[in-house]
Amino acid sequence: MTNPVVFIVGFIAYIILMIVIGYLTSRGKTEGTDYLTGGRSLNVLLIFGTIGATMIGTGSSMGAISNGFRGGWAGSTYGLGCCLALVLIGVLFSKLRDYNFITMSEEAQFYFDGSTAVRKLTGVLTYVAEWIFIASSINGGAKYLQFLTGMDTLVSKVVCVLAFGVYVYVGGYLAVVWTDLIQLGILLVGFCAIIVKAIPAAGGWAAIEAAYTAAGDPGALSFYGLGSTGFMAAISLIIASALGEMGAPTFRTRIYTSKNSKTARNGFFFAAALTLAFSLVPSIIGMSAYTMATASNASNVLSNPDFAFAYMATNVLAPALGLLLMIAGLSATLSSGDSDAIAGATILMEDIYPLFNKGKRIPEDKMKNASRIAVIVTLLLSFLVSLKADGVMAFINNVLGAMMPGMVLTLIIGRLWSKRVTKAAGLSSMIGGTLFGLAYLLIPSLSELLDSVFSGPAIPCAILTSVICVAVTLCTKRSGASEEEILTKVLDGRTDL
């Protein structure tokens, strides 16, 4: 078992390395808007690396391992939903690179007849979404640090924020993508090391089967754990995770900053293949952890499955490999958090700040320093949200499942029906879907009803949003402006909202 002091020293050294890499790879390339966009010429390797590292993040590693601990092969359903999201993003949205958008709000304005109201609303919703995504990463990393070091919850969350916040602040977007690529390599090496030893350490597959059977849950070993979780719960998580990722501004940023649309599309497809293959890993680690924890009566893990990953890292591998895997585990949270931090700062600078400055952006020569302030503000607000977060997967399924469908389904319909959807439809469906999600989070009786019927808010919220958007579109008309006129209005709107 790796000594906590050794882990802390290794972690500090790792963060220093990330800061150095971030500085070196971004030096001289972060002036003005380039701090947020990296020059908008990323190749397919960097696009694949940064998407892949983000996908093998808090949800796909710690959260999915926790699900595998509880429900066997059910731990793979989250990865399946994420894979689906990446394929759909590549198919539906990679062409957006040709339009030179910077944020999702510009994309939404383009779909919905050039409406500045839709643009402003999308900016607010995507910024709030980033708080949720970053808070999820903070929460996941904090759980990890708590188990390994015994840190207080609040202190561990502060450490997580500082861990990825420093190199994002130093190097901006280029620091994020280069460190993500390196973190992806560390993640893959670390997880490969543990997956080889996980089942043997648990006593073999027969021991795993016996453990779940003895617990009265043999269905955990069925196809995607459906015999344990049930079909509706699996579908709800797949939809919640897919819609959550499709609505994540960080993935659109990958498109907007790629060299061209083909590079973006290929990057997403390669990352989808990696995500699908990796989705089996959390279940195997989770089931092995459950078997070992049950045999040794590890009550702290049995009562809090979010500790399962750290438990395996410290009990299965030799100290050196254990340290590598523990660093890999924190890399998972860092690679998710850093991407969302820079995406959130971009939204704050391009969409939110102009709302309070008579529609004007920060001048280009002041953009770098202002963007660094935006990173700090975004991380602080996300940290405050994380104080309300508990279980990683419950947080993703409930909060993202409630808050994301209203915006995501609206944008999907807008993309597929861009020549017909109207301003009124965009506003109505976004507002309606978001209010429904808030009602789920705030009204216990409604949440109990939806949980019992749909195993979460994602499915009913997606259906309601779609119905509103289609119905209002059929009842209203567009302005008649051409696609070229609308695009010109969107791009000109960067200086006049």
XYZ file of C-alpha atoms in Angstrom:
497
model
C 0.000 0.000 0.000
C 1.379 3.433 -1.003
C 2.118 5.784 1.875
C -0.102 8.912 1.760
C 2.973 11.119 2.177
C 4.575 9.504 -0.862
C 1.376 10.087 -2.822
C 1.206 13.755 -1.833
C 4.837 14.310 -2.847
C 4.239 12.518 -6.150
C 1.058 14.511 -6.749
C 2.798 17.827 -6.120
C 5.602 16.831 -8.499
C 3.013 15.843 -11.093
C 1.209 19.192 -10.860
C 4.501 21.057 -11.188
C 5.226 19.011 -14.314
C 1.817 19.940 -15.753
C 2.475 23.618 -15.044
C 5.851 23.450 -16.789
C 4.371 21.634 -19.789
C 1.504 24.100 -19.950
C 3.894 27.027 -19.902
C 6.283 25.618 -22.502
C 3.612 24.540 -24.976
C 1.731 27.842 -24.804
C 4.627 30.285 -24.570
C 4.196 33.099 -27.082
C 0.869 31.703 -28.311
C -1.603 33.036 -25.771
C -2.048 36.679 -26.700
C -5.544 38.046 -27.097
C -8.282 35.577 -27.980
C -5.644 32.881 -28.624
C -5.471 32.403 -24.842
C -8.993 30.976 -25.068
C -8.827 29.299 -28.484
C -5.204 28.215 -28.985
C -5.041 29.763 -32.442
C -7.934 27.585 -33.725
C -5.664 25.217 -35.661
C -5.406 22.056 -33.546
C -4.501 18.829 -35.348
C -6.336 15.521 -35.004
C -3.918 14.133 -32.388
C -4.515 17.041 -30.031
C -8.270 16.965 -30.642
C -8.365 13.207 -29.987
C -6.120 13.525 -26.941
C -8.051 16.302 -25.252
C -11.438 14.664 -25.925
C -10.168 11.261 -24.839
C -8.694 12.607 -21.602
C -11.910 14.478 -20.835
C -14.034 11.389 -21.504
C -11.934 9.167 -19.231
C -12.700 11.702 -16.565
C -14.583 11.794 -13.290
C -17.743 10.151 -14.594
C -16.078 7.516 -16.769
C -13.546 6.520 -14.126
C -14.528 7.177 -10.526
C -18.281 7.467 -11.041
C -18.543 4.479 -13.396
C -16.335 2.351 -11.116
C -18.719 3.220 -8.302
C -21.604 2.074 -10.482
C -19.716 -1.116 -11.320
C -19.170 -1.663 -7.596
C -22.902 -1.392 -6.955
C -24.317 -2.934 -10.123
C -21.651 -4.982 -11.897
C -21.634 -4.480 -15.646
C -23.996 -1.519 -15.114
C -20.808 0.492 -14.658
C -20.373 0.410 -18.439
C -23.639 2.162 -19.266
C -22.224 5.635 -18.612
C -19.398 5.039 -21.091
C -21.896 3.762 -23.646
C -23.858 6.993 -23.348
C -20.681 9.049 -23.692
C -19.626 7.103 -26.790
C -23.029 7.738 -28.332
C -22.670 11.445 -27.582
C -19.262 11.691 -29.271
C -20.501 9.950 -32.411
C -23.523 12.237 -32.626
C -21.416 15.348 -32.037
C -19.038 14.275 -34.797
C -21.884 13.578 -37.214
C -24.137 16.529 -36.419
C -21.874 19.367 -35.356
C -18.329 18.990 -36.759
C -19.308 21.043 -39.818
C -19.758 24.037 -37.525
C -15.995 24.615 -37.737
C -16.620 26.122 -41.168
C -18.641 28.960 -39.592
C -15.892 30.207 -37.225
C -18.048 30.228 -34.112
C -16.413 30.617 -30.700
C -19.246 29.640 -28.344
C -22.467 27.623 -28.398
C -24.503 30.796 -28.046
C -23.339 31.926 -31.494
C -24.310 28.520 -32.844
C -27.770 28.790 -31.263
C -28.296 32.286 -32.665
C -27.411 30.981 -36.125
C -29.998 28.192 -35.919
C -32.810 30.301 -34.534
C -33.153 33.039 -37.113
C -30.348 35.244 -35.779
C -32.130 35.861 -32.483
C -29.981 37.763 -29.975
C -32.395 36.677 -27.218
C -31.661 33.017 -27.958
C -27.960 33.844 -27.983
C -28.079 35.519 -24.579
C -30.164 32.738 -23.021
C -27.841 30.054 -24.377
C -24.838 31.926 -23.004
C -26.334 31.965 -19.504
C -27.378 28.293 -19.648
C -24.019 27.067 -20.939
C -22.160 29.025 -18.280
C -24.304 27.477 -15.544
C -23.742 24.072 -17.179
C -19.996 24.573 -16.848
C -20.370 25.188 -13.133
C -22.029 21.770 -12.907
C -19.386 19.997 -14.987
C -16.482 21.543 -13.080
C -18.195 20.869 -9.746
C -18.507 17.209 -10.760
C -14.740 17.046 -11.372
C -14.008 18.793 -8.081
C -16.308 16.404 -6.246
C -14.737 13.335 -7.837
C -11.176 14.415 -7.105
C -12.101 15.332 -3.538
C -13.526 11.858 -2.890
C -10.265 10.416 -4.113
C -8.092 12.635 -1.933
C -10.260 11.977 1.106
C -9.716 8.236 0.867
C -5.987 8.431 0.176
C -4.948 11.140 2.609
C -7.797 11.546 5.102
C -8.168 15.192 4.097
C -11.195 17.136 5.232
C -13.859 17.367 2.493
C -13.549 21.127 2.118
C -9.750 21.052 2.015
C -9.713 18.270 -0.580
C -12.008 20.270 -2.842
C -9.781 23.338 -2.536
C -6.746 21.229 -3.453
C -8.519 19.871 -6.547
C -9.467 23.344 -7.759
C -5.924 24.621 -7.328
C -4.442 21.501 -8.948
C -5.852 22.122 -12.400
C -6.606 25.810 -12.001
C -2.947 26.854 -11.854
C -1.800 25.489 -15.216
C -5.031 26.594 -16.925
C -4.375 30.096 -15.591
C -0.765 30.026 -16.798
C -1.154 28.660 -20.310
C -4.804 28.930 -21.323
C -6.310 26.616 -23.916
C -3.044 25.293 -25.364
C -1.909 24.300 -21.871
C -5.179 22.390 -21.481
C -4.937 20.391 -24.701
C -1.256 19.495 -24.339
C -1.562 18.457 -20.706
C -4.720 16.522 -21.613
C -2.772 14.549 -24.214
C -0.110 13.662 -21.658
C -2.706 12.865 -19.003
C -4.476 10.538 -21.446
C -1.268 8.557 -21.821
C -0.863 8.338 -18.046
C -4.496 7.304 -17.664
C -4.235 4.493 -20.192
C -0.990 3.133 -18.704
C -2.420 3.317 -15.188
C -5.710 1.647 -16.004
C -4.006 -1.068 -18.075
C -1.809 -1.818 -15.063
C -4.751 -2.328 -12.744
C -7.054 -4.132 -15.175
C -4.464 -6.899 -15.608
C -4.364 -7.514 -11.851
C -7.908 -6.660 -10.767
C -9.690 -9.988 -11.369
C -6.826 -12.200 -10.102
C -6.551 -10.023 -6.986
C -10.257 -10.589 -6.348
C -9.754 -14.361 -6.499
C -10.786 -14.881 -10.109
C -14.089 -14.500 -11.938
C -15.673 -17.307 -9.910
C -15.068 -15.324 -6.727
C -16.711 -12.257 -8.258
C -19.749 -14.296 -9.296
C -19.955 -15.800 -5.815
C -19.758 -12.372 -4.145
C -22.668 -10.898 -6.104
C -24.715 -14.074 -5.795
C -24.185 -14.120 -2.036
C -25.315 -10.503 -1.911
C -28.545 -11.485 -3.693
C -27.616 -9.571 -6.833
C -26.630 -12.077 -9.552
C -28.264 -9.769 -12.097
C -25.255 -7.466 -11.755
C -23.361 -9.887 -13.999
C -25.980 -9.777 -16.768
C -25.722 -7.725 -19.982
C -24.899 -4.154 -18.882
C -26.154 -5.126 -15.433
C -29.766 -4.879 -16.562
C -30.730 -7.702 -14.208
C -29.628 -5.506 -11.319
C -30.441 -1.921 -12.266
C -33.388 -2.542 -14.590
C -33.858 -1.437 -18.180
C -35.321 2.001 -17.470
C -32.542 2.975 -15.073
C -29.913 2.023 -17.658
C -31.669 3.922 -20.440
C -32.087 6.949 -18.173
C -28.370 7.017 -17.356
C -27.384 6.536 -21.007
C -29.654 9.397 -22.093
C -28.568 11.634 -19.211
C -24.882 11.051 -19.946
C -25.324 11.396 -23.719
C -27.298 14.626 -23.451
C -24.938 15.920 -20.788
C -21.902 15.441 -23.000
C -23.684 16.776 -26.094
C -24.493 19.905 -24.147
C -21.009 20.300 -22.715
C -19.505 23.509 -24.123
C -16.022 21.996 -23.885
C -16.789 19.583 -26.732
C -18.032 22.336 -28.990
C -14.826 24.184 -28.185
C -12.932 21.210 -29.636
C -14.804 21.738 -32.891
C -14.413 25.513 -32.956
C -10.650 25.279 -32.335
C -9.756 22.407 -34.684
C -7.879 22.911 -37.927
C -10.975 22.147 -40.020
C -14.242 20.215 -39.885
C -12.654 16.945 -41.043
C -10.082 17.134 -38.248
C -12.837 17.735 -35.711
C -14.974 14.862 -37.002
C -12.089 12.371 -37.017
C -11.012 13.443 -33.542
C -14.488 12.762 -32.183
C -14.795 9.395 -33.928
C -11.401 8.198 -32.659
C -12.271 9.354 -29.134
C -15.653 7.579 -29.361
C -13.924 4.291 -30.190
C -11.573 4.737 -27.242
C -14.467 5.595 -24.925
C -16.451 2.514 -25.960
C -13.474 0.221 -25.399
C -12.655 1.867 -22.082
C -16.275 1.645 -20.865
C -15.738 -2.009 -19.885
C -12.804 -1.159 -17.613
C -14.728 0.606 -14.798
C -17.113 -2.335 -14.435
C -14.261 -4.831 -14.093
C -12.456 -2.669 -11.542
C -15.700 -1.983 -9.668
C -16.714 -5.648 -9.466
C -13.232 -6.673 -8.362
C -13.249 -3.963 -5.713
C -16.631 -5.110 -4.405
C -15.438 -8.688 -4.119
C -12.254 -7.700 -2.288
C -14.001 -5.196 -0.010
C -16.659 -7.751 0.894
C -14.077 -10.415 1.698
C -12.028 -8.050 3.862
C -15.051 -6.233 5.304
C -13.700 -2.840 4.177
C -16.599 -0.875 5.651
C -15.397 2.543 4.452
C -15.539 1.354 0.840
C -18.722 -0.703 1.212
C -20.523 2.328 2.640
C -19.109 4.736 0.038
C -18.417 3.091 -3.353
C -16.941 6.337 -4.693
C -13.818 5.201 -2.809
C -13.608 1.974 -4.857
C -11.043 3.268 -7.339
C -8.642 4.504 -4.677
C -9.169 1.275 -2.737
C -8.056 -0.792 -5.719
C -5.061 1.438 -6.393
C -3.798 1.040 -2.853
C -4.568 -2.666 -2.387
C -3.965 -4.379 -5.729
C -0.747 -2.934 -7.095
C 2.804 -2.730 -5.873
C 3.665 0.682 -4.366
C 5.253 2.080 -7.531
C 2.371 1.012 -9.786
C -0.095 2.024 -7.103
C 1.364 5.523 -7.098
C 1.119 5.618 -10.895
C -2.517 4.587 -10.798
C -3.376 7.038 -8.052
C -1.835 9.799 -10.128
C -3.791 8.450 -13.111
C -6.983 8.612 -11.070
C -6.455 12.247 -10.243
C -5.456 12.845 -13.864
C -8.977 11.762 -14.760
C -10.509 14.538 -12.694
C -7.907 17.099 -13.756
C -8.361 16.374 -17.460
C -12.098 16.933 -17.136
C -11.882 19.965 -14.888
C -9.257 21.858 -16.877
C -11.191 21.552 -20.142
C -14.385 22.802 -18.563
C -12.548 25.614 -16.804
C -11.231 27.098 -20.046
C -14.585 26.572 -21.781
C -16.355 28.310 -18.915
C -13.917 31.228 -19.049
C -14.548 31.544 -22.796
C -18.297 31.721 -22.234
C -17.840 34.298 -19.489
C -15.692 36.488 -21.744
C -17.638 36.103 -24.986
C -21.238 35.722 -23.783
C -21.713 36.854 -20.194
C -19.442 39.884 -19.865
C -20.965 41.687 -22.884
C -24.399 41.443 -21.220
C -23.125 43.782 -18.528
C -21.033 46.020 -20.784
C -23.587 47.310 -23.289
C -22.842 44.429 -25.656
C -19.130 45.187 -25.993
C -16.326 42.641 -25.679
C -13.025 43.094 -23.885
C -10.501 44.741 -26.281
C -8.123 42.231 -27.874
C -5.028 43.669 -26.203
C -6.618 43.165 -22.767
C -8.167 39.763 -23.498
C -5.406 37.580 -22.022
C -5.375 39.146 -18.565
C -9.160 39.445 -18.493
C -9.470 35.779 -19.485
C -7.246 34.768 -16.597
C -9.578 36.619 -14.257
C -12.461 34.785 -15.942
C -10.775 31.441 -15.165
C -10.555 32.393 -11.482
C -14.185 33.551 -11.325
C -15.424 30.419 -13.082
C -13.502 28.108 -10.767
C -14.711 29.960 -7.691
C -18.367 29.715 -8.709
C -17.952 26.039 -9.592
C -16.315 25.394 -6.231
C -19.360 26.856 -4.499
C -21.611 24.539 -6.519
C -19.434 21.556 -5.567
C -20.168 22.191 -1.897
C -23.688 20.913 -2.600
C -22.486 17.839 -4.524
C -22.324 14.366 -3.027
C -22.246 11.117 -5.013
C -20.563 11.488 -8.408
C -22.974 9.475 -10.551
C -26.086 10.680 -8.714
C -24.876 14.226 -9.302
C -24.377 13.571 -13.022
C -27.633 11.668 -13.508
C -29.879 14.019 -11.536
C -28.432 17.499 -12.034
C -27.242 17.106 -15.636
C -30.264 14.994 -16.518
C -32.479 17.780 -15.235
C -30.639 20.836 -16.520
C -29.170 19.814 -19.890
C -32.024 18.384 -22.049
C -33.778 21.738 -22.390
C -30.796 23.284 -24.138
C -29.398 20.184 -25.849
C -32.604 19.024 -27.551
C -33.308 22.580 -28.644
C -29.900 22.794 -30.339
C -30.236 19.358 -31.934
C -33.601 20.271 -33.427
C -32.144 23.614 -34.479
C -29.261 21.875 -36.238
C -31.515 19.397 -38.063
C -34.269 21.914 -38.883
C -32.249 25.120 -39.123
C -34.190 26.510 -42.088
C -37.531 26.249 -40.293
C -37.098 26.639 -36.511
C -37.994 30.045 -35.115
C -36.853 32.410 -32.405
C -39.999 31.749 -30.380
C -39.437 27.980 -30.585
C -35.855 28.282 -29.363
C -36.761 30.458 -26.410
C -39.846 28.445 -25.461
C -38.168 25.044 -25.537
C -35.032 26.161 -23.683
C -37.025 27.931 -20.988
C -39.636 25.179 -20.747
C -37.107 22.364 -20.515
C -34.954 24.214 -17.995
C -37.917 25.106 -15.761
C -39.050 21.496 -15.847
C -35.563 20.420 -14.763
C -35.539 22.948 -11.930
C -38.960 21.731 -10.827
C -37.573 18.204 -10.631
C -34.680 19.356 -8.467
C -36.810 21.539 -6.171
C -40.109 19.650 -5.810
C -39.687 16.344 -3.940
C -43.048 14.897 -4.998
C -42.268 15.466 -8.689
C -38.774 13.984 -8.382
C -40.182 10.916 -6.607
C -42.735 10.411 -9.377
C -40.212 10.771 -12.202
C -37.676 8.569 -10.406
C -40.244 5.808 -9.965
C -41.435 5.916 -13.581
C -38.371 7.030 -15.583
C -35.481 6.473 -13.107
C -34.544 10.142 -13.422
C -35.492 13.395 -15.165
C -33.574 13.004 -18.456
C -36.214 11.159 -20.505
C -39.319 13.230 -19.619
C -37.348 16.483 -19.864
C -36.059 15.547 -23.321
C -39.553 14.631 -24.515
C -41.118 17.843 -23.180
C -38.406 20.033 -24.728
C -38.781 18.374 -28.126
C -42.558 18.710 -28.131
C -42.383 22.398 -27.215
C -39.767 23.190 -29.864
C -41.609 21.412 -32.678
C -45.058 22.687 -31.707
C -44.002 26.340 -31.392
C -42.045 26.135 -34.653
C -45.145 24.933 -36.487
C -47.132 27.838 -35.067
C -44.661 30.637 -35.826
C -42.684 31.991 -38.776
C -39.077 32.980 -39.475
C -37.980 36.458 -40.519
C -37.053 35.427 -44.054
C -33.367 36.363 -43.706
C -30.930 34.202 -45.686
C -28.342 31.929 -44.064
C -25.568 34.295 -45.163
C -27.329 37.299 -43.628
C -27.857 35.445 -40.352
C -24.235 34.295 -40.201
C -23.029 37.848 -40.778
C -25.279 39.042 -37.967
C -23.939 36.355 -35.621
C -20.276 37.150 -36.283
C -20.842 40.883 -36.136
C -22.591 40.326 -32.837
C -19.272 39.656 -31.139
C -18.906 43.392 -30.801
C -22.560 44.365 -30.556
C -25.035 42.188 -28.715
